[in-house]
Amino acid sequence: MTRIDAKFAQLHAAGKKAFVAYVMAGDPDFDASLDLVKALPAAGVDIIELGLPFTDPMADGEAIQLAGQRALDGGMTLQRTLDLAAEFRKADDSTPIVLMGYYNPIYSRGVERFLTDAKAAGIDGLIVVDLPPEEDEELCLPAQAAGLNFIRLATPTTDDKRLPKVLTNTSGFVYYVSINGITGSAEASAVDVAPEVARIKAKTDLPVIVGFGIKTPERAEAIAAVADGAVVGSAIVSEVAKGKSTAEIAAFVKSLADGAHRA
């Protein structure tokens, strides 16, 4: 059982929905980013999504693109991202960390070496948005063999014919993208999301977590009410971009987490 599996079992037993927070590793710099990641569990975050900076983030909107660029400009690399996770793990051995990014940096490092190092750093799962199920032998299957969850995205355009393929070899949870388009580009609607979540849950026993387009505690509550939890990324990253302190950002995150946990 991974930390992700254990966290969902714990939440289910407590009758609670999950709140997942995305932050970009190294934004605005290594130390500030590490301080924020360390503050997330106390702010109510159940699972941390740690963004891996990349030069061509095709699924991300402006806020996360700029966050990645700030991190890269500050010298953030795949190795430094793993170092950040390892530093976090020194004080927290229970909060799951999902590394979210693109395949190129992983490929450049070499899959076997990457998986060994990611496991050693305390990474629990991967979301690699540009690797479709047809490429499972490339990273998904080796990751699962190494004890890492491989989390797949489903979208409004994932029809009933495609869905079984998307769910094959997925573990940890299913990440449902609530809108068509890039991150931060529109607001998620619980009315639209509810039937899609139900459609996915009819095909899998995995938790279904909804992300993209959730910016307020009220929206986090509404979305979590029709799913197994909610993810917020761009809204948090935008607070970082404003130069707010760790305490101020953590207070904002707590308001979002409280919303999801009310569901």
Coordinates of C-alpha atoms in Angstrom, one line a residue:
M1 CA 0.0 0.0 0.0
T2 CA 1.4 3.4 -1.0
R3 CA 1.0 6.6 1.1
I4 CA -1.7 7.6 -1.4
D5 CA -3.6 4.4 -0.9
A6 CA -3.3 4.8 2.9
K7 CA -4.4 8.4 2.8
F8 CA -7.6 7.6 0.9
A9 CA -8.3 4.7 3.2
Q10 CA -7.9 7.1 6.2
L11 CA -10.2 9.8 4.6
H12 CA -12.8 7.2 3.6
A13 CA -12.9 5.9 7.2
A14 CA -13.4 9.4 8.4
G15 CA -16.1 10.2 5.9
K16 CA -14.0 13.0 4.4
K17 CA -13.2 14.2 0.9
A18 CA -9.6 14.8 -0.2
F19 CA -8.0 18.2 -0.7
V20 CA -5.0 18.2 -3.1
A21 CA -2.7 21.2 -3.5
Y22 CA -0.4 21.8 -6.4
V23 CA 2.7 23.9 -6.1
M24 CA 5.6 24.4 -8.5
A25 CA 8.9 23.1 -7.1
G26 CA 11.4 25.9 -6.9
D27 CA 9.0 28.8 -7.2
P28 CA 10.0 31.5 -6.5
D29 CA 13.2 29.8 -5.2
F30 CA 14.2 26.5 -3.6
D31 CA 14.0 27.6 0.1
A32 CA 10.7 29.5 -0.2
S33 CA 9.2 26.6 -2.1
L34 CA 10.4 24.1 0.5
D35 CA 8.9 26.3 3.3
L36 CA 5.6 26.4 1.5
V37 CA 5.5 22.6 0.9
K38 CA 6.3 22.0 4.6
A39 CA 3.4 24.3 5.6
L40 CA 0.8 22.5 3.4
P41 CA -0.1 19.5 5.7
A42 CA -0.9 21.8 8.6
A43 CA -3.0 23.9 6.3
G44 CA -5.2 20.8 5.7
V45 CA -3.6 19.5 2.5
D46 CA -4.1 15.7 2.2
I47 CA -1.9 15.1 -0.9
I48 CA 0.8 17.4 -2.3
E49 CA 1.2 17.7 -6.1
L50 CA 4.7 18.9 -6.7
G51 CA 5.2 20.5 -10.1
L52 CA 8.3 19.5 -12.0
P53 CA 9.5 22.7 -13.9
F54 CA 9.7 22.2 -17.7
T55 CA 10.4 24.5 -20.6
D56 CA 7.3 23.5 -22.7
P57 CA 4.4 22.9 -20.3
M58 CA 1.7 22.3 -22.9
A59 CA -1.2 21.5 -20.6
D60 CA -0.6 24.5 -18.3
G61 CA -2.1 28.0 -18.3
E62 CA -0.2 31.2 -17.8
A63 CA 0.0 31.1 -14.0
I64 CA 1.7 27.7 -13.9
Q65 CA 3.8 28.4 -17.0
L66 CA 5.2 31.5 -15.4
A67 CA 5.8 29.6 -12.1
G68 CA 7.8 27.0 -14.0
Q69 CA 9.8 29.7 -15.8
R70 CA 10.6 31.4 -12.4
A71 CA 11.7 28.1 -11.0
L72 CA 13.9 27.3 -14.1
D73 CA 15.4 30.8 -14.0
G74 CA 16.3 30.1 -10.3
G75 CA 18.2 27.0 -11.3
M76 CA 15.6 24.4 -10.5
T77 CA 16.1 21.0 -12.0
L78 CA 14.7 17.5 -11.7
Q79 CA 17.5 16.7 -9.2
R80 CA 16.7 19.8 -7.2
T81 CA 13.0 18.8 -7.2
L82 CA 13.8 15.4 -5.8
D83 CA 16.1 17.1 -3.3
L84 CA 13.2 19.3 -2.2
A85 CA 11.0 16.2 -1.7
A86 CA 13.7 14.5 0.3
E87 CA 14.1 17.5 2.5
F88 CA 10.3 17.5 3.2
R89 CA 10.4 13.8 4.0
K90 CA 12.9 14.4 6.9
A91 CA 10.0 15.8 8.9
D92 CA 6.9 14.2 7.3
D93 CA 6.8 10.6 6.4
S94 CA 3.0 10.3 5.9
T95 CA 1.8 13.1 3.5
P96 CA 1.7 11.7 -0.1
I97 CA 3.7 13.5 -2.8
V98 CA 2.7 13.2 -6.4
L99 CA 5.2 14.5 -8.9
M100 CA 3.4 16.1 -11.8
G101 CA 5.1 17.1 -15.0
Y102 CA 6.3 16.0 -18.5
Y103 CA 8.3 13.1 -19.7
N104 CA 11.3 14.8 -21.3
P105 CA 13.2 15.4 -18.0
I106 CA 12.5 11.9 -16.9
Y107 CA 13.6 10.4 -20.3
S108 CA 16.8 12.5 -20.2
R109 CA 17.7 11.1 -16.8
G110 CA 16.8 7.6 -17.7
V111 CA 13.7 5.8 -16.4
E112 CA 15.4 3.3 -14.2
R113 CA 17.6 5.8 -12.5
F114 CA 14.7 8.3 -12.2
L115 CA 12.4 5.7 -10.5
T116 CA 15.2 4.7 -8.1
D117 CA 15.9 8.3 -7.1
A118 CA 12.2 9.3 -6.9
K119 CA 11.4 6.4 -4.6
A120 CA 14.4 7.3 -2.4
A121 CA 13.3 10.9 -2.3
G122 CA 9.9 9.9 -1.0
I123 CA 7.8 10.4 -4.1
D124 CA 4.6 8.3 -4.0
G125 CA 3.0 8.8 -7.4
L126 CA 3.5 10.3 -10.9
I127 CA 1.3 12.3 -13.2
V128 CA 3.0 12.6 -16.6
V129 CA 0.6 14.4 -18.8
D130 CA 2.2 13.7 -22.2
L131 CA 2.4 9.9 -21.9
P132 CA -0.8 8.2 -23.2
P133 CA -1.8 4.7 -22.2
E134 CA -0.3 3.4 -25.4
E135 CA 3.1 4.2 -24.0
D136 CA 2.6 2.3 -20.7
E137 CA 5.7 0.2 -21.1
E138 CA 7.8 3.4 -21.2
L139 CA 7.2 4.6 -17.7
C140 CA 3.8 3.5 -16.2
L141 CA 4.5 -0.2 -15.8
P142 CA 8.1 0.3 -14.5
A143 CA 6.8 2.9 -12.1
Q144 CA 4.2 0.6 -10.7
A145 CA 6.7 -2.2 -10.4
A146 CA 8.9 0.2 -8.4
G147 CA 6.0 0.9 -6.0
L148 CA 4.9 4.2 -7.3
N149 CA 1.3 5.0 -8.3
F150 CA 0.8 6.1 -11.9
I151 CA -2.1 8.5 -12.0
R152 CA -3.9 9.2 -15.2
L153 CA -6.0 12.2 -16.4
A154 CA -9.5 11.8 -17.8
T155 CA -11.1 14.8 -19.5
P156 CA -14.5 15.9 -20.8
T157 CA -13.5 14.4 -24.2
T158 CA -12.6 11.0 -22.8
D159 CA -15.6 9.1 -24.2
D160 CA -16.9 5.6 -23.2
K161 CA -14.8 4.0 -25.8
R162 CA -11.6 5.6 -24.6
L163 CA -12.2 5.5 -20.9
P164 CA -11.3 1.8 -20.3
K165 CA -8.0 2.4 -21.9
V166 CA -7.3 5.4 -19.7
L167 CA -8.2 3.4 -16.6
T168 CA -6.0 0.4 -17.5
N169 CA -2.9 0.4 -15.3
T170 CA -4.0 3.6 -13.5
S171 CA -3.5 3.5 -9.7
G172 CA -3.7 5.8 -6.7
F173 CA -6.6 7.9 -8.1
V174 CA -8.0 9.2 -11.3
Y175 CA -7.6 12.9 -12.0
Y176 CA -10.6 14.2 -13.8
V177 CA -9.9 17.5 -15.7
S178 CA -13.1 19.4 -15.2
I179 CA -12.8 21.7 -18.2
N180 CA -11.7 21.6 -21.8
G181 CA -8.4 23.6 -22.1
I182 CA -5.4 24.5 -20.0
T183 CA -5.1 25.0 -16.3
G184 CA -6.6 28.1 -14.8
S185 CA -8.6 29.0 -18.0
A186 CA -12.2 28.6 -16.7
E187 CA -14.2 27.7 -13.6
A188 CA -15.3 24.2 -12.9
S189 CA -19.0 23.5 -12.6
A190 CA -20.3 20.9 -10.2
V191 CA -23.4 20.4 -12.4
D192 CA -21.2 19.5 -15.3
V193 CA -18.7 17.5 -13.3
A194 CA -21.1 15.3 -11.3
P195 CA -22.3 13.0 -14.2
E196 CA -18.8 12.7 -15.5
V197 CA -17.5 11.6 -12.1
A198 CA -20.3 9.1 -11.9
R199 CA -19.5 7.7 -15.3
I200 CA -15.9 7.2 -14.3
K201 CA -16.7 5.7 -11.0
A202 CA -19.0 3.1 -12.7
K203 CA -15.8 1.8 -14.4
T204 CA -13.3 1.9 -11.5
D205 CA -13.0 1.5 -7.7
L206 CA -10.3 4.2 -7.6
P207 CA -11.1 7.6 -6.1
V208 CA -11.9 10.3 -8.6
I209 CA -10.3 13.7 -7.8
V210 CA -11.3 16.8 -9.8
G211 CA -9.0 19.6 -10.8
F212 CA -8.6 22.6 -13.1
G213 CA -10.9 25.6 -12.6
I214 CA -11.2 25.5 -8.8
K215 CA -10.3 28.9 -7.3
T216 CA -12.4 29.5 -4.2
P217 CA -13.4 27.6 -1.0
E218 CA -17.0 27.6 -2.2
R219 CA -16.0 26.0 -5.5
A220 CA -13.7 23.5 -3.8
E221 CA -16.7 22.4 -1.6
A222 CA -19.1 22.2 -4.5
I223 CA -16.7 20.1 -6.6
A224 CA -15.6 17.8 -3.7
A225 CA -19.3 17.2 -2.9
V226 CA -19.7 15.4 -6.3
A227 CA -16.3 13.7 -6.3
D228 CA -13.8 12.1 -3.9
G229 CA -11.9 15.4 -3.6
A230 CA -10.7 18.5 -5.3
V231 CA -7.3 19.8 -6.6
V232 CA -6.3 23.5 -6.6
G233 CA -3.2 24.6 -8.5
S234 CA -3.3 27.9 -10.4
A235 CA -5.0 29.8 -7.6
I236 CA -2.3 28.8 -5.2
V237 CA 0.5 29.4 -7.6
S238 CA -0.9 32.9 -8.3
E239 CA -0.6 33.7 -4.6
V240 CA 3.0 32.8 -4.8
A241 CA 3.5 35.0 -7.8
K242 CA 2.1 38.0 -5.8
G243 CA 5.1 37.6 -3.4
K244 CA 3.0 36.7 -0.4
S245 CA 4.5 35.1 2.6
T246 CA 4.4 31.4 3.4
A247 CA 2.0 32.2 6.2
E248 CA -0.3 34.2 3.9
I249 CA -0.3 31.5 1.2
A250 CA -0.9 28.8 3.8
A251 CA -3.9 30.7 5.2
F252 CA -5.4 30.8 1.7
V253 CA -4.7 27.1 1.2
K254 CA -6.4 26.3 4.5
S255 CA -9.5 28.2 3.3
L256 CA -9.6 26.0 0.2
A257 CA -9.0 22.8 2.2
D258 CA -11.7 23.7 4.7
G259 CA -14.1 24.1 1.8
A260 CA -13.3 20.7 0.4
H261 CA -13.5 19.1 3.8
R262 CA -17.0 20.6 4.3
A263 CA -18.3 18.6 1.4

